[in-house]
């Protein structure tokens, strides 16, 4: 969140925060709708805006640094394992399908008020996603190629390649 303000997933079931650079920690208030859901990834864009994802299609966001969390509705049910936002409105979630073998990629252009299924990726288990300042994206477990403007994802043959995301 910031050098002195930190947030982490604790025991896969809760979020812990620190205001003193990690010297002391406190459990964040319980997340709405998170009962018995395993949390898998946490991403903050600045000190206030953050998202957490987990199993069974769980996505929640905060706009107050983690004091209160609001559940968001995903376009599909999946075990979400990675979340990354490019700016306060545009973000991506990756995860494993709940049935069959493969992964899904979801995108939002409105801070998660709605999530669109970008594509189901067969035979790859994507675990996490990172989007750099240049707009290039890397996915752990596979590499995505994005056709600008169409938001069509394809598997790249070369691992470690970078790909531009749609603007």
PDB file of N, CA, C and O in Angstrom, residues 52-109:
ATOM      1  N   UNK A  52      -9.214  -7.851  -3.553  1.00  0.00           N
ATOM      2  CA  UNK A  52      -8.792  -9.167  -3.106  1.00  0.00           C
ATOM      3  C   UNK A  52      -9.626 -10.191  -3.879  1.00  0.00           C
ATOM      4  O   UNK A  52     -10.802  -9.947  -4.176  1.00  0.00           O
ATOM      5  N   UNK A  53      -8.986 -11.305  -4.255  1.00  0.00           N
ATOM      6  CA  UNK A  53      -9.693 -12.364  -4.974  1.00  0.00           C
ATOM      7  C   UNK A  53      -9.484 -13.687  -4.257  1.00  0.00           C
ATOM      8  O   UNK A  53      -8.512 -13.869  -3.520  1.00  0.00           O
ATOM      9  N   UNK A  54     -10.409 -14.616  -4.502  1.00  0.00           N
ATOM     10  CA  UNK A  54     -10.310 -15.922  -3.873  1.00  0.00           C
ATOM     11  C   UNK A  54     -11.095 -16.978  -4.612  1.00  0.00           C
ATOM     12  O   UNK A  54     -11.575 -16.768  -5.729  1.00  0.00           O
ATOM     13  N   UNK A  55     -11.239 -18.110  -3.957  1.00  0.00           N
ATOM     14  CA  UNK A  55     -11.954 -19.240  -4.546  1.00  0.00           C
ATOM     15  C   UNK A  55     -13.443 -18.927  -4.669  1.00  0.00           C
ATOM     16  O   UNK A  55     -13.958 -17.982  -4.065  1.00  0.00           O
ATOM     17  N   UNK A  56     -14.112 -19.768  -5.440  1.00  0.00           N
ATOM     18  CA  UNK A  56     -15.573 -19.676  -5.628  1.00  0.00           C
ATOM     19  C   UNK A  56     -16.025 -18.329  -6.175  1.00  0.00           C
ATOM     20  O   UNK A  56     -17.086 -17.825  -5.801  1.00  0.00           O
ATOM     21  N   UNK A  57     -15.216 -17.722  -7.047  1.00  0.00           N
ATOM     22  CA  UNK A  57     -15.599 -16.483  -7.705  1.00  0.00           C
ATOM     23  C   UNK A  57     -15.550 -15.242  -6.834  1.00  0.00           C
ATOM     24  O   UNK A  57     -16.155 -14.228  -7.164  1.00  0.00           O
ATOM     25  N   UNK A  58     -14.800 -15.290  -5.736  1.00  0.00           N
ATOM     26  CA  UNK A  58     -14.789 -14.178  -4.793  1.00  0.00           C
ATOM     27  C   UNK A  58     -13.903 -13.027  -5.269  1.00  0.00           C
ATOM     28  O   UNK A  58     -12.725 -13.210  -5.550  1.00  0.00           O
ATOM     29  N   UNK A  59     -14.487 -11.827  -5.354  1.00  0.00           N
ATOM     30  CA  UNK A  59     -13.773 -10.581  -5.630  1.00  0.00           C
ATOM     31  C   UNK A  59     -14.360  -9.527  -4.695  1.00  0.00           C
ATOM     32  O   UNK A  59     -15.578  -9.396  -4.589  1.00  0.00           O
ATOM     33  N   UNK A  60     -13.504  -8.773  -4.020  1.00  0.00           N
ATOM     34  CA  UNK A  60     -13.973  -7.660  -3.179  1.00  0.00           C
ATOM     35  C   UNK A  60     -13.027  -6.487  -3.363  1.00  0.00           C
ATOM     36  O   UNK A  60     -11.857  -6.660  -3.709  1.00  0.00           O
ATOM     37  N   UNK A  61     -13.554  -5.280  -3.138  1.00  0.00           N
ATOM     38  CA  UNK A  61     -12.721  -4.083  -3.285  1.00  0.00           C
ATOM     39  C   UNK A  61     -12.921  -3.155  -2.105  1.00  0.00           C
ATOM     40  O   UNK A  61     -13.935  -3.193  -1.430  1.00  0.00           O
ATOM     41  N   UNK A  62     -11.879  -2.350  -1.863  1.00  0.00           N
ATOM     42  CA  UNK A  62     -11.937  -1.324  -0.829  1.00  0.00           C
ATOM     43  C   UNK A  62     -11.516   0.000  -1.454  1.00  0.00           C
ATOM     44  O   UNK A  62     -10.691   0.032  -2.371  1.00  0.00           O
ATOM     45  N   UNK A  63     -12.094   1.069  -0.975  1.00  0.00           N
ATOM     46  CA  UNK A  63     -11.673   2.407  -1.413  1.00  0.00           C
ATOM     47  C   UNK A  63     -11.227   3.243  -0.223  1.00  0.00           C
ATOM     48  O   UNK A  63     -11.006   4.438  -0.353  1.00  0.00           O
ATOM     49  N   UNK A  64     -11.100   2.581   0.941  1.00  0.00           N
ATOM     50  CA  UNK A  64     -10.682   3.303   2.148  1.00  0.00           C
ATOM     51  C   UNK A  64      -9.480   2.638   2.830  1.00  0.00           C
ATOM     52  O   UNK A  64      -9.358   2.665   4.045  1.00  0.00           O
ATOM     53  N   UNK A  65      -8.621   2.045   2.038  1.00  0.00           N
ATOM     54  CA  UNK A  65      -7.410   1.448   2.580  1.00  0.00           C
ATOM     55  C   UNK A  65      -7.615   0.128   3.297  1.00  0.00           C
ATOM     56  O   UNK A  65      -6.744  -0.328   4.016  1.00  0.00           O
ATOM     57  N   UNK A  66      -8.766  -0.500   3.110  1.00  0.00           N
ATOM     58  CA  UNK A  66      -9.009  -1.804   3.711  1.00  0.00           C
ATOM     59  C   UNK A  66      -9.882  -1.795   4.947  1.00  0.00           C
ATOM     60  O   UNK A  66     -10.095  -2.831   5.566  1.00  0.00           O
ATOM     61  N   UNK A  67     -10.418  -0.630   5.319  1.00  0.00           N
ATOM     62  CA  UNK A  67     -11.309  -0.583   6.479  1.00  0.00           C
ATOM     63  C   UNK A  67     -12.641  -1.271   6.185  1.00  0.00           C
ATOM     64  O   UNK A  67     -13.193  -1.972   7.027  1.00  0.00           O
ATOM     65  N   UNK A  68     -13.164  -1.057   4.995  1.00  0.00           N
ATOM     66  CA  UNK A  68     -14.412  -1.689   4.571  1.00  0.00           C
ATOM     67  C   UNK A  68     -14.205  -2.295   3.181  1.00  0.00           C
ATOM     68  O   UNK A  68     -13.551  -1.702   2.332  1.00  0.00           O
ATOM     69  N   UNK A  69     -14.800  -3.470   2.975  1.00  0.00           N
ATOM     70  CA  UNK A  69     -14.681  -4.185   1.699  1.00  0.00           C
ATOM     71  C   UNK A  69     -16.081  -4.422   1.140  1.00  0.00           C
ATOM     72  O   UNK A  69     -17.011  -4.705   1.878  1.00  0.00           O
ATOM     73  N   UNK A  70     -16.197  -4.312  -0.180  1.00  0.00           N
ATOM     74  CA  UNK A  70     -17.469  -4.534  -0.861  1.00  0.00           C
ATOM     75  C   UNK A  70     -17.282  -5.650  -1.887  1.00  0.00           C
ATOM     76  O   UNK A  70     -16.381  -5.595  -2.718  1.00  0.00           O
ATOM     77  N   UNK A  71     -18.153  -6.655  -1.828  1.00  0.00           N
ATOM     78  CA  UNK A  71     -18.077  -7.786  -2.749  1.00  0.00           C
ATOM     79  C   UNK A  71     -18.505  -7.336  -4.145  1.00  0.00           C
ATOM     80  O   UNK A  71     -19.442  -6.555  -4.297  1.00  0.00           O
ATOM     81  N   UNK A  72     -17.778  -7.823  -5.153  1.00  0.00           N
ATOM     82  CA  UNK A  72     -18.105  -7.547  -6.540  1.00  0.00           C
ATOM     83  C   UNK A  72     -18.528  -8.863  -7.203  1.00  0.00           C
ATOM     84  O   UNK A  72     -18.103  -9.938  -6.787  1.00  0.00           O
ATOM     85  N   UNK A  73     -19.345  -8.772  -8.230  1.00  0.00           N
ATOM     86  CA  UNK A  73     -19.867  -9.954  -8.905  1.00  0.00           C
ATOM     87  C   UNK A  73     -19.038 -10.257 -10.138  1.00  0.00           C
ATOM     88  O   UNK A  73     -18.863  -9.395 -11.004  1.00  0.00           O
ATOM     89  N   UNK A  74     -18.541 -11.486 -10.204  1.00  0.00           N
ATOM     90  CA  UNK A  74     -17.743 -11.917 -11.352  1.00  0.00           C
ATOM     91  C   UNK A  74     -18.656 -12.430 -12.456  1.00  0.00           C
ATOM     92  O   UNK A  74     -19.772 -12.887 -12.204  1.00  0.00           O
ATOM     93  N   UNK A  75     -18.164 -12.368 -13.694  1.00  0.00           N
ATOM     94  CA  UNK A  75     -18.927 -12.842 -14.846  1.00  0.00           C
ATOM     95  C   UNK A  75     -19.025 -14.360 -14.883  1.00  0.00           C
ATOM     96  O   UNK A  75     -19.938 -14.908 -15.501  1.00  0.00           O
ATOM     97  N   UNK A  76     -18.091 -15.049 -14.242  1.00  0.00           N
ATOM     98  CA  UNK A  76     -18.077 -16.510 -14.206  1.00  0.00           C
ATOM     99  C   UNK A  76     -17.602 -16.964 -12.835  1.00  0.00           C
ATOM    100  O   UNK A  76     -16.925 -16.227 -12.126  1.00  0.00           O
ATOM    101  N   UNK A  77     -17.951 -18.193 -12.505  1.00  0.00           N
ATOM    102  CA  UNK A  77     -17.448 -18.778 -11.262  1.00  0.00           C
ATOM    103  C   UNK A  77     -16.096 -19.416 -11.551  1.00  0.00           C
ATOM    104  O   UNK A  77     -15.956 -20.191 -12.487  1.00  0.00           O
ATOM    105  N   UNK A  78     -15.104 -19.039 -10.776  1.00  0.00           N
ATOM    106  CA  UNK A  78     -13.754 -19.593 -10.933  1.00  0.00           C
ATOM    107  C   UNK A  78     -13.034 -19.427  -9.604  1.00  0.00           C
ATOM    108  O   UNK A  78     -13.475 -18.669  -8.738  1.00  0.00           O
ATOM    109  N   UNK A  79     -11.941 -20.138  -9.470  1.00  0.00           N
ATOM    110  CA  UNK A  79     -11.072 -19.964  -8.311  1.00  0.00           C
ATOM    111  C   UNK A  79     -10.045 -18.908  -8.708  1.00  0.00           C
ATOM    112  O   UNK A  79      -9.047 -19.216  -9.355  1.00  0.00           O
ATOM    113  N   UNK A  80     -10.308 -17.655  -8.359  1.00  0.00           N
ATOM    114  CA  UNK A  80      -9.452 -16.556  -8.782  1.00  0.00           C
ATOM    115  C   UNK A  80      -8.152 -16.571  -8.003  1.00  0.00           C
ATOM    116  O   UNK A  80      -8.141 -16.663  -6.778  1.00  0.00           O
ATOM    117  N   UNK A  81      -7.048 -16.468  -8.726  1.00  0.00           N
ATOM    118  CA  UNK A  81      -5.725 -16.586  -8.116  1.00  0.00           C
ATOM    119  C   UNK A  81      -4.866 -15.347  -8.301  1.00  0.00           C
ATOM    120  O   UNK A  81      -3.833 -15.229  -7.653  1.00  0.00           O
ATOM    121  N   UNK A  82      -5.242 -14.435  -9.181  1.00  0.00           N
ATOM    122  CA  UNK A  82      -4.438 -13.244  -9.406  1.00  0.00           C
ATOM    123  C   UNK A  82      -5.291 -12.057  -9.795  1.00  0.00           C
ATOM    124  O   UNK A  82      -6.302 -12.201 -10.483  1.00  0.00           O
ATOM    125  N   UNK A  83      -4.879 -10.875  -9.332  1.00  0.00           N
ATOM    126  CA  UNK A  83      -5.578  -9.637  -9.665  1.00  0.00           C
ATOM    127  C   UNK A  83      -4.539  -8.544  -9.870  1.00  0.00           C
ATOM    128  O   UNK A  83      -3.537  -8.476  -9.147  1.00  0.00           O
ATOM    129  N   UNK A  84      -4.748  -7.699 -10.879  1.00  0.00           N
ATOM    130  CA  UNK A  84      -3.851  -6.571 -11.118  1.00  0.00           C
ATOM    131  C   UNK A  84      -4.642  -5.455 -11.796  1.00  0.00           C
ATOM    132  O   UNK A  84      -5.419  -5.707 -12.722  1.00  0.00           O
ATOM    133  N   UNK A  85      -4.437  -4.231 -11.319  1.00  0.00           N
ATOM    134  CA  UNK A  85      -5.091  -3.068 -11.912  1.00  0.00           C
ATOM    135  C   UNK A  85      -4.054  -2.180 -12.566  1.00  0.00           C
ATOM    136  O   UNK A  85      -2.965  -1.972 -12.027  1.00  0.00           O
ATOM    137  N   UNK A  86      -4.404  -1.646 -13.725  1.00  0.00           N
ATOM    138  CA  UNK A  86      -3.544  -0.745 -14.488  1.00  0.00           C
ATOM    139  C   UNK A  86      -3.724   0.679 -13.968  1.00  0.00           C
ATOM    140  O   UNK A  86      -2.773   1.444 -13.881  1.00  0.00           O
ATOM    141  N   UNK A  87      -4.954   1.038 -13.646  1.00  0.00           N
ATOM    142  CA  UNK A  87      -5.317   2.337 -13.109  1.00  0.00           C
ATOM    143  C   UNK A  87      -6.563   2.104 -12.249  1.00  0.00           C
ATOM    144  O   UNK A  87      -7.024   0.966 -12.140  1.00  0.00           O
ATOM    145  N   UNK A  88      -7.133   3.136 -11.625  1.00  0.00           N
ATOM    146  CA  UNK A  88      -8.270   2.892 -10.729  1.00  0.00           C
ATOM    147  C   UNK A  88      -9.501   2.264 -11.380  1.00  0.00           C
ATOM    148  O   UNK A  88     -10.355   1.736 -10.681  1.00  0.00           O
ATOM    149  N   UNK A  89      -9.600   2.304 -12.698  1.00  0.00           N
ATOM    150  CA  UNK A  89     -10.765   1.742 -13.382  1.00  0.00           C
ATOM    151  C   UNK A  89     -10.496   0.424 -14.086  1.00  0.00           C
ATOM    152  O   UNK A  89     -11.355  -0.449 -14.127  1.00  0.00           O
ATOM    153  N   UNK A  90      -9.331   0.259 -14.679  1.00  0.00           N
ATOM    154  CA  UNK A  90      -9.042  -0.890 -15.537  1.00  0.00           C
ATOM    155  C   UNK A  90      -8.231  -1.957 -14.815  1.00  0.00           C
ATOM    156  O   UNK A  90      -7.106  -1.712 -14.384  1.00  0.00           O
ATOM    157  N   UNK A  91      -8.813  -3.160 -14.700  1.00  0.00           N
ATOM    158  CA  UNK A  91      -8.129  -4.236 -14.005  1.00  0.00           C
ATOM    159  C   UNK A  91      -8.431  -5.594 -14.608  1.00  0.00           C
ATOM    160  O   UNK A  91      -9.355  -5.758 -15.402  1.00  0.00           O
ATOM    161  N   UNK A  92      -7.615  -6.580 -14.209  1.00  0.00           N
ATOM    162  CA  UNK A  92      -7.721  -7.945 -14.707  1.00  0.00           C
ATOM    163  C   UNK A  92      -7.696  -8.929 -13.542  1.00  0.00           C
ATOM    164  O   UNK A  92      -7.031  -8.696 -12.549  1.00  0.00           O
ATOM    165  N   UNK A  93      -8.408 -10.028 -13.721  1.00  0.00           N
ATOM    166  CA  UNK A  93      -8.407 -11.136 -12.772  1.00  0.00           C
ATOM    167  C   UNK A  93      -8.177 -12.414 -13.568  1.00  0.00           C
ATOM    168  O   UNK A  93      -8.723 -12.580 -14.655  1.00  0.00           O
ATOM    169  N   UNK A  94      -7.328 -13.297 -13.044  1.00  0.00           N
ATOM    170  CA  UNK A  94      -7.128 -14.614 -13.652  1.00  0.00           C
ATOM    171  C   UNK A  94      -7.454 -15.677 -12.610  1.00  0.00           C
ATOM    172  O   UNK A  94      -7.379 -15.426 -11.405  1.00  0.00           O
ATOM    173  N   UNK A  95      -7.822 -16.843 -13.104  1.00  0.00           N
ATOM    174  CA  UNK A  95      -8.109 -17.928 -12.187  1.00  0.00           C
ATOM    175  C   UNK A  95      -8.361 -19.236 -12.901  1.00  0.00           C
ATOM    176  O   UNK A  95      -8.425 -19.298 -14.124  1.00  0.00           O
ATOM    177  N   UNK A  96      -8.480 -20.275 -12.083  1.00  0.00           N
ATOM    178  CA  UNK A  96      -8.729 -21.619 -12.591  1.00  0.00           C
ATOM    179  C   UNK A  96     -10.230 -21.843 -12.717  1.00  0.00           C
ATOM    180  O   UNK A  96     -10.997 -21.491 -11.822  1.00  0.00           O
ATOM    181  N   UNK A  97     -10.624 -22.465 -13.816  1.00  0.00           N
ATOM    182  CA  UNK A  97     -12.032 -22.803 -13.990  1.00  0.00           C
ATOM    183  C   UNK A  97     -12.472 -23.755 -12.879  1.00  0.00           C
ATOM    184  O   UNK A  97     -11.696 -24.572 -12.416  1.00  0.00           O
ATOM    185  N   UNK A  98     -13.734 -23.649 -12.483  1.00  0.00           N
ATOM    186  CA  UNK A  98     -14.243 -24.544 -11.448  1.00  0.00           C
ATOM    187  C   UNK A  98     -14.629 -25.902 -12.018  1.00  0.00           C
ATOM    188  O   UNK A  98     -14.741 -26.869 -11.277  1.00  0.00           O
ATOM    189  N   UNK A  99     -14.834 -25.975 -13.324  1.00  0.00           N
ATOM    190  CA  UNK A  99     -15.110 -27.261 -13.960  1.00  0.00           C
ATOM    191  C   UNK A  99     -14.225 -27.374 -15.193  1.00  0.00           C
ATOM    192  O   UNK A  99     -13.990 -26.400 -15.900  1.00  0.00           O
ATOM    193  N   UNK A 100     -13.700 -28.550 -15.424  1.00  0.00           N
ATOM    194  CA  UNK A 100     -12.797 -28.730 -16.549  1.00  0.00           C
ATOM    195  C   UNK A 100     -11.394 -28.265 -16.194  1.00  0.00           C
ATOM    196  O   UNK A 100     -11.102 -27.898 -15.064  1.00  0.00           O
ATOM    197  N   UNK A 101     -10.532 -28.272 -17.193  1.00  0.00           N
ATOM    198  CA  UNK A 101      -9.142 -27.889 -16.998  1.00  0.00           C
ATOM    199  C   UNK A 101      -8.860 -26.656 -17.832  1.00  0.00           C
ATOM    200  O   UNK A 101      -9.050 -26.655 -19.038  1.00  0.00           O
ATOM    201  N   UNK A 102      -8.430 -25.614 -17.201  1.00  0.00           N
ATOM    202  CA  UNK A 102      -8.120 -24.390 -17.920  1.00  0.00           C
ATOM    203  C   UNK A 102      -8.285 -23.183 -17.015  1.00  0.00           C
ATOM    204  O   UNK A 102      -8.537 -23.300 -15.809  1.00  0.00           O
ATOM    205  N   UNK A 103      -8.148 -22.011 -17.612  1.00  0.00           N
ATOM    206  CA  UNK A 103      -8.177 -20.755 -16.868  1.00  0.00           C
ATOM    207  C   UNK A 103      -9.123 -19.768 -17.514  1.00  0.00           C
ATOM    208  O   UNK A 103      -9.524 -19.931 -18.665  1.00  0.00           O
ATOM    209  N   UNK A 104      -9.447 -18.744 -16.758  1.00  0.00           N
ATOM    210  CA  UNK A 104     -10.252 -17.649 -17.274  1.00  0.00           C
ATOM    211  C   UNK A 104      -9.521 -16.342 -17.018  1.00  0.00           C
ATOM    212  O   UNK A 104      -8.739 -16.224 -16.073  1.00  0.00           O
ATOM    213  N   UNK A 105      -9.778 -15.364 -17.871  1.00  0.00           N
ATOM    214  CA  UNK A 105      -9.277 -14.003 -17.699  1.00  0.00           C
ATOM    215  C   UNK A 105     -10.493 -13.087 -17.730  1.00  0.00           C
ATOM    216  O   UNK A 105     -11.294 -13.154 -18.665  1.00  0.00           O
ATOM    217  N   UNK A 106     -10.641 -12.268 -16.700  1.00  0.00           N
ATOM    218  CA  UNK A 106     -11.716 -11.295 -16.643  1.00  0.00           C
ATOM    219  C   UNK A 106     -11.120  -9.898 -16.682  1.00  0.00           C
ATOM    220  O   UNK A 106      -9.982  -9.687 -16.250  1.00  0.00           O
ATOM    221  N   UNK A 107     -11.896  -8.937 -17.190  1.00  0.00           N
ATOM    222  CA  UNK A 107     -11.461  -7.550 -17.272  1.00  0.00           C
ATOM    223  C   UNK A 107     -12.584  -6.645 -16.779  1.00  0.00           C
ATOM    224  O   UNK A 107     -13.763  -6.942 -16.959  1.00  0.00           O
ATOM    225  N   UNK A 108     -12.219  -5.547 -16.136  1.00  0.00           N
ATOM    226  CA  UNK A 108     -13.162  -4.502 -15.776  1.00  0.00           C
ATOM    227  C   UNK A 108     -12.635  -3.170 -16.286  1.00  0.00           C
ATOM    228  O   UNK A 108     -11.424  -2.944 -16.312  1.00  0.00           O
ATOM    229  N   UNK A 109     -13.536  -2.318 -16.692  1.00  0.00           N
ATOM    230  CA  UNK A 109     -13.152  -0.957 -17.077  1.00  0.00           C
ATOM    231  C   UNK A 109     -13.850   0.067 -16.180  1.00  0.00           C
ATOM    232  O   UNK A 109     -13.821   1.258 -16.458  1.00  0.00           O
TER     233      UNK A 109
END
